[in-house]
């Protein structure tokens, strides 16, 4: 099966004075797995509901494969959806739930039976066909919901925080399962979560939403390595952010560190440095231009990794995470420490 | 053990309020002063009483079904409104219940009577030449009873409808169901239990009606409660009690049959989650 292209064009949605989505643009390639990641209230569900046809955009247009969707009822959009609260029909058995989309499409009974069985086998629930949803565990219910959403092979699959009601272990299992199913059926997936780890592990691309706007959309690695704003740097993973001064001629100074670094981006106002990208300099290394100094204020031992909070002479705190080599003696709490980083690892921030 | 102790006040209350009165009714109907079924024989062998008995069941059933047919759509309409507007609409539904049944029944006399609002209007417009007889008819009894019972059915349906998860309807739609199909496949089955319960409550309450048939019904619209009331006023306690027992047993029998039948057909919510 082939996934469809999904395209949001200048979509805006207001509820009275509340702007839930503003000038939302998103282009999803056929078969791509895109995640909307954002805090509660950032407009994720609003975007999904407009694509599903549950609510109308105030302005703008949504397309599936170049077909404009305004005025198309949900039942005519051929989109699969998994809901946060499972939304299984409590009065129908597992098999009847999964058969529902096929029944609505007037598929012949014999074919319904084979396809329902295949879908239930796919989520390893073949033995539960005759049960009612109330007799299933949370994870099993969400598997049924997943089977029901894909049994009619929709070219677009929507999932709205569909794992957030489950505990961590189940969530990880189902993440794996969703990725496998995505690989197997090749459908286009628009996935919604507020869990950054979930977004990072599952997606081809992640769109970070804040206040109804996409603040950055990129592949997980790019998003982690090159956040473009303080908001994104802070939202994804841990980050140390430093203001820049004198950004001219491809250079900039970092006043907190008292050093100068190459800075090709003339619009940068700050840099983001991941804690694991900062190196502890042991012994002398006078040639390294990005060496700066501080005092270890606190340290946390994680086994293979040690995290240290370092106080710079400007008073700023920063976090460093180092792999422990075991050979060299690391500075401990209260001792002076020398740090360095590769300027290429410093992501320039535009605001 | 402590749990059982806390149950005692409730059990005492139920015993005093229900079991003892029902026991007295059974005693009065069955012992006169020694055990005899004479009262029941009288009931079963006099055609008039049997006819009134069947009429009572039939009127109650019709009232219950008419309430269902009118009340279910109203409850559905209210539940489809934005949550902010629902309390006001439910308030409107409940307002009539604040008035006594007696007052409301007298009001129907004003509306349906020969000189009543309807006849006067129709005469004024010229649609009729002479007043239509509406008061003291079987139709008036139905109208009066339905008007009194409707809020009960609407409230019962409404509360079961508000418990239906709205995302189920969305799920149905996105999987290809038209609004009509989504209603039939999801909403109707999930609201059926509440609707059946409401209909049964209206049915049971209707069986005990006597003000409405007495005030706005015709001579042949007498219900069992009117007969019981008559017998009580003639101090025929034993026969009145026997009639009450017949009604009680018939009601329980009908309840059991409907409950058993519907248990197989409709979904119960209590097993969820
Ligand atoms: N039906 C609605 N009426 C009014 N405001 C709404 C409605 N739905 C969503 N909103 C508002 O729109 C914003 C985005 O909501 P939503 O898309 O549900 O966020 P998310 O799914 O990211 O948590 C929020 O401020 C929310 O309060
Ligand atoms: Mg949401």
Tab-separated table of C-alpha atoms in Angstrom, chain B residues 96-113 116-117 134-149 208-218 221 223 226:
chain	number	residue	atom	x	y	z
B	96	UNK	CA	-43.248	21.649	35.055
B	97	UNK	CA	-42.221	19.135	37.718
B	98	UNK	CA	-42.199	21.887	40.308
B	99	UNK	CA	-45.948	22.229	39.935
B	100	UNK	CA	-48.262	19.751	41.586
B	101	UNK	CA	-49.849	17.110	39.396
B	102	UNK	CA	-53.230	18.383	40.568
B	103	UNK	CA	-52.543	21.939	39.394
B	104	UNK	CA	-51.226	20.718	36.046
B	105	UNK	CA	-54.254	18.512	35.531
B	106	UNK	CA	-56.631	21.393	36.284
B	107	UNK	CA	-54.655	23.426	33.783
B	108	UNK	CA	-55.553	20.868	31.113
B	109	UNK	CA	-59.231	21.494	31.909
B	110	UNK	CA	-58.659	25.143	31.040
B	111	UNK	CA	-56.910	24.165	27.834
B	112	UNK	CA	-59.105	21.297	26.633
B	113	UNK	CA	-62.560	22.272	27.935
B	116	UNK	CA	-61.102	26.128	26.743
B	117	UNK	CA	-58.289	27.852	24.945
B	134	UNK	CA	-61.669	16.938	24.196
B	135	UNK	CA	-62.065	17.048	27.936
B	136	UNK	CA	-63.283	13.859	29.650
B	137	UNK	CA	-61.985	11.639	26.846
B	138	UNK	CA	-59.342	8.915	26.718
B	139	UNK	CA	-57.236	11.268	24.608
B	140	UNK	CA	-57.234	13.826	27.413
B	141	UNK	CA	-55.978	11.166	29.826
B	142	UNK	CA	-53.093	10.337	27.482
B	143	UNK	CA	-52.203	13.990	26.964
B	144	UNK	CA	-52.307	14.727	30.689
B	145	UNK	CA	-50.260	11.693	31.682
B	146	UNK	CA	-47.656	12.135	28.947
B	147	UNK	CA	-47.203	15.759	29.906
B	148	UNK	CA	-46.578	14.774	33.519
B	149	UNK	CA	-44.268	11.845	32.746
B	208	UNK	CA	-50.508	4.128	39.923
B	209	UNK	CA	-52.137	7.210	38.349
B	210	UNK	CA	-55.515	8.308	39.500
B	211	UNK	CA	-55.758	12.101	39.582
B	212	UNK	CA	-55.526	12.520	35.802
B	213	UNK	CA	-58.156	9.923	34.820
B	214	UNK	CA	-60.403	11.097	37.653
B	215	UNK	CA	-60.299	14.770	36.650
B	216	UNK	CA	-60.010	14.840	32.856
B	217	UNK	CA	-60.895	11.290	31.780
B	218	UNK	CA	-64.265	9.956	30.715
B	221	UNK	CA	-61.206	5.789	31.495
B	223	UNK	CA	-57.769	3.067	36.111
B	226	UNK	CA	-59.257	4.931	40.941
